[in-house]
PDB file of C-alpha atoms in Angstrom:
ATOM      1  CA  MET L   1      81.810 109.937 -71.893  1.00  0.00           C
ATOM      2  CA  LEU L   2      79.472 112.413 -70.193  1.00  0.00           C
ATOM      3  CA  MET L   3      77.365 112.524 -73.377  1.00  0.00           C
ATOM      4  CA  CYS L   4      77.113 108.716 -73.374  1.00  0.00           C
ATOM      5  CA  THR L   5      76.002 108.679 -69.744  1.00  0.00           C
ATOM      6  CA  LEU L   6      73.444 111.424 -70.386  1.00  0.00           C
ATOM      7  CA  VAL L   7      71.999 109.600 -73.372  1.00  0.00           C
ATOM      8  CA  LEU L   8      71.749 106.336 -71.462  1.00  0.00           C
ATOM      9  CA  VAL L   9      69.931 108.033 -68.575  1.00  0.00           C
ATOM     10  CA  ILE L  10      67.554 109.964 -70.846  1.00  0.00           C
ATOM     11  CA  SER L  11      66.677 106.975 -72.982  1.00  0.00           C
ATOM     12  CA  ARG L  12      65.715 104.521 -70.222  1.00  0.00           C
ATOM     13  CA  LYS L  13      62.245 103.173 -70.931  1.00  0.00           C
ATOM     14  CA  PRO L  14      59.747 101.629 -68.534  1.00  0.00           C
ATOM     15  CA  SER L  15      59.044  98.886 -71.080  1.00  0.00           C
ATOM     16  CA  CYS L  16      60.187  97.830 -74.504  1.00  0.00           C
ATOM     17  CA  SER L  17      56.914  98.104 -76.339  1.00  0.00           C
ATOM     18  CA  ALA L  18      56.903  99.865 -79.671  1.00  0.00           C
ATOM     19  CA  ASN L  19      54.617 102.566 -78.257  1.00  0.00           C
ATOM     20  CA  SER L  20      56.829 103.638 -75.362  1.00  0.00           C
ATOM     21  CA  SER L  21      59.038 106.672 -75.840  1.00  0.00           C
ATOM     22  CA  PRO L  22      61.945 108.196 -73.914  1.00  0.00           C
ATOM     23  CA  GLY L  23      61.422 110.715 -71.137  1.00  0.00           C
ATOM     24  CA  CYS L  24      58.472 113.049 -70.995  1.00  0.00           C
ATOM     25  CA  GLU L  25      57.722 112.350 -74.634  1.00  0.00           C
ATOM     26  CA  GLN L  26      55.494 109.574 -73.297  1.00  0.00           C
ATOM     27  CA  GLY L  27      53.000 112.060 -71.887  1.00  0.00           C
ATOM     28  CA  ALA L  28      53.147 114.364 -74.878  1.00  0.00           C
ATOM     29  CA  VAL L  29      52.467 111.558 -77.311  1.00  0.00           C
ATOM     30  CA  THR L  30      49.850 109.604 -75.354  1.00  0.00           C
ATOM     31  CA  MET L  31      48.028 112.001 -73.032  1.00  0.00           C
ATOM     32  CA  PHE L  32      47.537 115.033 -75.273  1.00  0.00           C
ATOM     33  CA  PRO L  33      45.538 113.079 -77.880  1.00  0.00           C
ATOM     34  CA  LEU L  34      43.283 111.789 -75.104  1.00  0.00           C
ATOM     35  CA  PHE L  35      42.726 115.366 -73.961  1.00  0.00           C
ATOM     36  CA  LEU L  36      41.815 116.340 -77.528  1.00  0.00           C
ATOM     37  CA  LEU L  37      39.417 113.433 -77.754  1.00  0.00           C
ATOM     38  CA  ASP L  38      37.674 114.636 -74.599  1.00  0.00           C
ATOM     39  CA  HIS L  39      37.507 118.298 -75.589  1.00  0.00           C
ATOM     40  CA  HIS L  40      38.052 119.196 -79.226  1.00  0.00           C
ATOM     41  CA  MET L  41      38.203 116.340 -81.748  1.00  0.00           C
ATOM     42  CA  THR L  42      36.218 113.351 -82.832  1.00  0.00           C
ATOM     43  CA  ALA L  43      37.812 109.900 -82.770  1.00  0.00           C
ATOM     44  CA  ARG L  44      37.901 109.894 -86.574  1.00  0.00           C
ATOM     45  CA  GLU L  45      39.727 113.244 -86.763  1.00  0.00           C
ATOM     46  CA  LEU L  46      42.161 112.270 -84.061  1.00  0.00           C
ATOM     47  CA  GLY L  47      42.857 108.902 -85.653  1.00  0.00           C
ATOM     48  CA  PHE L  48      43.672 110.557 -88.958  1.00  0.00           C
ATOM     49  CA  TRP L  49      45.862 113.356 -87.615  1.00  0.00           C
ATOM     50  CA  ASN L  50      47.588 111.442 -84.819  1.00  0.00           C
ATOM     51  CA  GLY L  51      47.675 108.041 -86.501  1.00  0.00           C
ATOM     52  CA  VAL L  52      48.497 108.831 -90.113  1.00  0.00           C
ATOM     53  CA  ILE L  53      49.816 112.365 -90.501  1.00  0.00           C
ATOM     54  CA  ALA L  54      51.805 112.560 -87.253  1.00  0.00           C
ATOM     55  CA  MET L  55      53.460 109.196 -87.917  1.00  0.00           C
ATOM     56  CA  GLY L  56      54.601 110.556 -91.278  1.00  0.00           C
ATOM     57  CA  PHE L  57      56.175 113.469 -89.424  1.00  0.00           C
ATOM     58  CA  SER L  58      57.892 111.021 -87.062  1.00  0.00           C
ATOM     59  CA  ILE L  59      59.410 109.143 -89.997  1.00  0.00           C
ATOM     60  CA  GLY L  60      60.457 112.472 -91.494  1.00  0.00           C
ATOM     61  CA  GLY L  61      62.166 113.445 -88.224  1.00  0.00           C
ATOM     62  CA  SER L  62      64.027 110.142 -88.107  1.00  0.00           C
ATOM     63  CA  SER L  63      65.162 110.599 -91.704  1.00  0.00           C
ATOM     64  CA  LEU L  64      66.326 114.144 -91.034  1.00  0.00           C
ATOM     65  CA  GLY L  65      68.231 112.878 -87.970  1.00  0.00           C
ATOM     66  CA  GLY L  66      70.181 110.500 -90.177  1.00  0.00           C
ATOM     67  CA  LEU L  67      71.002 113.263 -92.650  1.00  0.00           C
ATOM     68  CA  LEU L  68      72.056 115.708 -89.925  1.00  0.00           C
ATOM     69  CA  LEU L  69      74.380 113.120 -88.387  1.00  0.00           C
ATOM     70  CA  THR L  70      76.365 112.953 -91.619  1.00  0.00           C
ATOM     71  CA  ARG L  71      77.043 116.701 -91.542  1.00  0.00           C
ATOM     72  CA  PHE L  72      77.111 117.934 -87.934  1.00  0.00           C
ATOM     73  CA  SER L  73      78.332 116.983 -84.474  1.00  0.00           C
ATOM     74  CA  ILE L  74      75.796 114.892 -82.594  1.00  0.00           C
ATOM     75  CA  GLY L  75      76.246 116.937 -79.399  1.00  0.00           C
ATOM     76  CA  ALA L  76      75.425 120.219 -81.135  1.00  0.00           C
ATOM     77  CA  ILE L  77      72.389 118.722 -82.858  1.00  0.00           C
ATOM     78  CA  MET L  78      71.067 117.171 -79.643  1.00  0.00           C
ATOM     79  CA  ARG L  79      71.349 120.399 -77.675  1.00  0.00           C
ATOM     80  CA  ARG L  80      69.385 122.315 -80.297  1.00  0.00           C
ATOM     81  CA  VAL L  81      66.754 119.621 -80.713  1.00  0.00           C
ATOM     82  CA  PHE L  82      66.243 119.327 -76.941  1.00  0.00           C
ATOM     83  CA  VAL L  83      65.661 123.088 -76.762  1.00  0.00           C
ATOM     84  CA  LEU L  84      63.149 122.853 -79.623  1.00  0.00           C
ATOM     85  CA  ARG L  85      61.483 119.918 -77.889  1.00  0.00           C
ATOM     86  CA  THR L  86      61.127 121.888 -74.661  1.00  0.00           C
ATOM     87  CA  ILE L  87      59.635 124.852 -76.512  1.00  0.00           C
ATOM     88  CA  SER L  88      57.173 122.607 -78.351  1.00  0.00           C
ATOM     89  CA  MET L  89      56.098 120.953 -75.081  1.00  0.00           C
ATOM     90  CA  VAL L  90      55.506 124.352 -73.486  1.00  0.00           C
ATOM     91  CA  PHE L  91      53.418 125.311 -76.521  1.00  0.00           C
ATOM     92  CA  GLN L  92      51.444 122.070 -76.313  1.00  0.00           C
ATOM     93  CA  SER L  93      50.920 122.553 -72.584  1.00  0.00           C
ATOM     94  CA  SER L  94      49.567 126.050 -73.222  1.00  0.00           C
ATOM     95  CA  LEU L  95      46.910 124.516 -75.465  1.00  0.00           C
ATOM     96  CA  LEU L  96      45.611 122.592 -72.451  1.00  0.00           C
ATOM     97  CA  THR L  97      44.372 125.851 -70.927  1.00  0.00           C
ATOM     98  CA  VAL L  98      41.915 126.456 -73.790  1.00  0.00           C
ATOM     99  CA  LEU L  99      38.775 124.406 -73.304  1.00  0.00           C
ATOM    100  CA  GLU L 100      36.543 126.061 -75.915  1.00  0.00           C
ATOM    101  CA  PRO L 101      36.587 124.148 -79.220  1.00  0.00           C
ATOM    102  CA  SER L 102      37.426 126.174 -82.303  1.00  0.00           C
ATOM    103  CA  THR L 103      38.891 125.658 -85.756  1.00  0.00           C
ATOM    104  CA  LEU L 104      42.012 127.593 -84.750  1.00  0.00           C
ATOM    105  CA  LEU L 105      42.523 125.399 -81.702  1.00  0.00           C
ATOM    106  CA  LYS L 106      42.150 122.234 -83.776  1.00  0.00           C
ATOM    107  CA  GLY L 107      44.732 123.567 -86.215  1.00  0.00           C
ATOM    108  CA  LEU L 108      47.137 124.425 -83.414  1.00  0.00           C
ATOM    109  CA  ALA L 109      46.591 121.014 -81.842  1.00  0.00           C
ATOM    110  CA  VAL L 110      47.361 119.252 -85.137  1.00  0.00           C
ATOM    111  CA  LEU L 111      50.445 121.422 -85.569  1.00  0.00           C
ATOM    112  CA  SER L 112      51.527 120.571 -82.030  1.00  0.00           C
ATOM    113  CA  LEU L 113      51.028 116.829 -82.565  1.00  0.00           C
ATOM    114  CA  SER L 114      52.966 116.946 -85.821  1.00  0.00           C
ATOM    115  CA  VAL L 115      55.876 118.889 -84.312  1.00  0.00           C
ATOM    116  CA  GLN L 116      55.998 116.556 -81.297  1.00  0.00           C
ATOM    117  CA  HIS L 117      56.158 113.489 -83.516  1.00  0.00           C
ATOM    118  CA  PHE L 118      58.727 115.064 -85.853  1.00  0.00           C
ATOM    119  CA  LEU L 119      61.026 116.015 -82.980  1.00  0.00           C
ATOM    120  CA  GLY L 120      60.390 112.667 -81.296  1.00  0.00           C
ATOM    121  CA  GLY L 121      61.564 110.824 -84.406  1.00  0.00           C
ATOM    122  CA  LEU L 122      64.606 113.078 -84.652  1.00  0.00           C
ATOM    123  CA  ILE L 123      65.538 112.612 -80.988  1.00  0.00           C
ATOM    124  CA  THR L 124      65.063 108.857 -81.155  1.00  0.00           C
ATOM    125  CA  THR L 125      67.444 108.540 -84.111  1.00  0.00           C
ATOM    126  CA  LEU L 126      70.040 110.774 -82.441  1.00  0.00           C
ATOM    127  CA  THR L 127      69.753 108.952 -79.114  1.00  0.00           C
ATOM    128  CA  PHE L 128      70.029 105.438 -80.497  1.00  0.00           C
ATOM    129  CA  THR L 129      72.907 106.434 -82.761  1.00  0.00           C
ATOM    130  CA  THR L 130      74.755 107.871 -79.774  1.00  0.00           C
ATOM    131  CA  MET L 131      74.032 104.727 -77.758  1.00  0.00           C
ATOM    132  CA  MET L 132      75.481 102.556 -80.502  1.00  0.00           C
ATOM    133  CA  HIS L 133      78.590 104.775 -80.811  1.00  0.00           C
ATOM    134  CA  CYS L 134      79.099 104.527 -77.046  1.00  0.00           C
ATOM    135  CA  SER L 135      78.679 100.778 -77.176  1.00  0.00           C
ATOM    136  CA  GLN L 136      81.215 100.457 -79.989  1.00  0.00           C
ATOM    137  CA  ARG L 137      83.807 102.380 -77.963  1.00  0.00           C
ATOM    138  CA  ALA L 138      83.317 100.202 -74.876  1.00  0.00           C
ATOM    139  CA  ASP L 139      85.414  97.154 -74.032  1.00  0.00           C
ATOM    140  CA  GLU L 140      84.336  94.113 -76.029  1.00  0.00           C
ATOM    141  CA  GLY L 141      83.263  92.285 -72.883  1.00  0.00           C
ATOM    142  CA  ILE L 142      80.561  94.853 -72.099  1.00  0.00           C
ATOM    143  CA  GLN L 143      79.504  95.861 -75.604  1.00  0.00           C
ATOM    144  CA  VAL L 144      75.834  95.640 -76.416  1.00  0.00           C
ATOM    145  CA  THR L 145      74.972  93.615 -79.469  1.00  0.00           C
ATOM    146  CA  GLY L 146      71.677  93.625 -81.297  1.00  0.00           C
ATOM    147  CA  THR L 147      69.227  96.477 -81.548  1.00  0.00           C
ATOM    148  CA  PRO L 148      68.906  99.500 -79.263  1.00  0.00           C
ATOM    149  CA  ALA L 149      65.559  98.079 -78.123  1.00  0.00           C
ATOM    150  CA  SER L 150      67.319  94.996 -76.762  1.00  0.00           C
ATOM    151  CA  PHE L 151      69.580  97.316 -74.773  1.00  0.00           C
ATOM    152  CA  CYS L 152      66.583  98.934 -73.112  1.00  0.00           C
ATOM    153  CA  CYS L 153      65.276  95.566 -71.974  1.00  0.00           C
ATOM    154  CA  LEU L 154      68.449  94.693 -70.013  1.00  0.00           C
TER     155      LEU L 154
END
């Protein structure tokens, strides 16, 4: 039950738009690309890497989340993924201290964006799966029906 409560608290969203993401992922996904646009990348480069490539990584993370759920305990997976997410955010934050544009920095920024989107997709799949499992175990009178997005809008 503690895991269900934790997941429900972590996954609360300010809105139900398709672009909003749980927790501090919001800043990592939306603010870092704006920083790159101001300091290191052109709009065309950023659109390609953050719009096309990173979204592919997000879909890959979601797919891997589904596969991992068939083989491992969700609690163990979530703990490991949250640690990886924290490490990747620290890495991305460290890139904010470098203001001089370089090819290496662009490469690290693209790597950071891709990892953030991959882990974001993985966490989203794990979180919504846990939410649905919690809902299925609840009394029928308080069960949530529909999609996880409809749950966030309550």
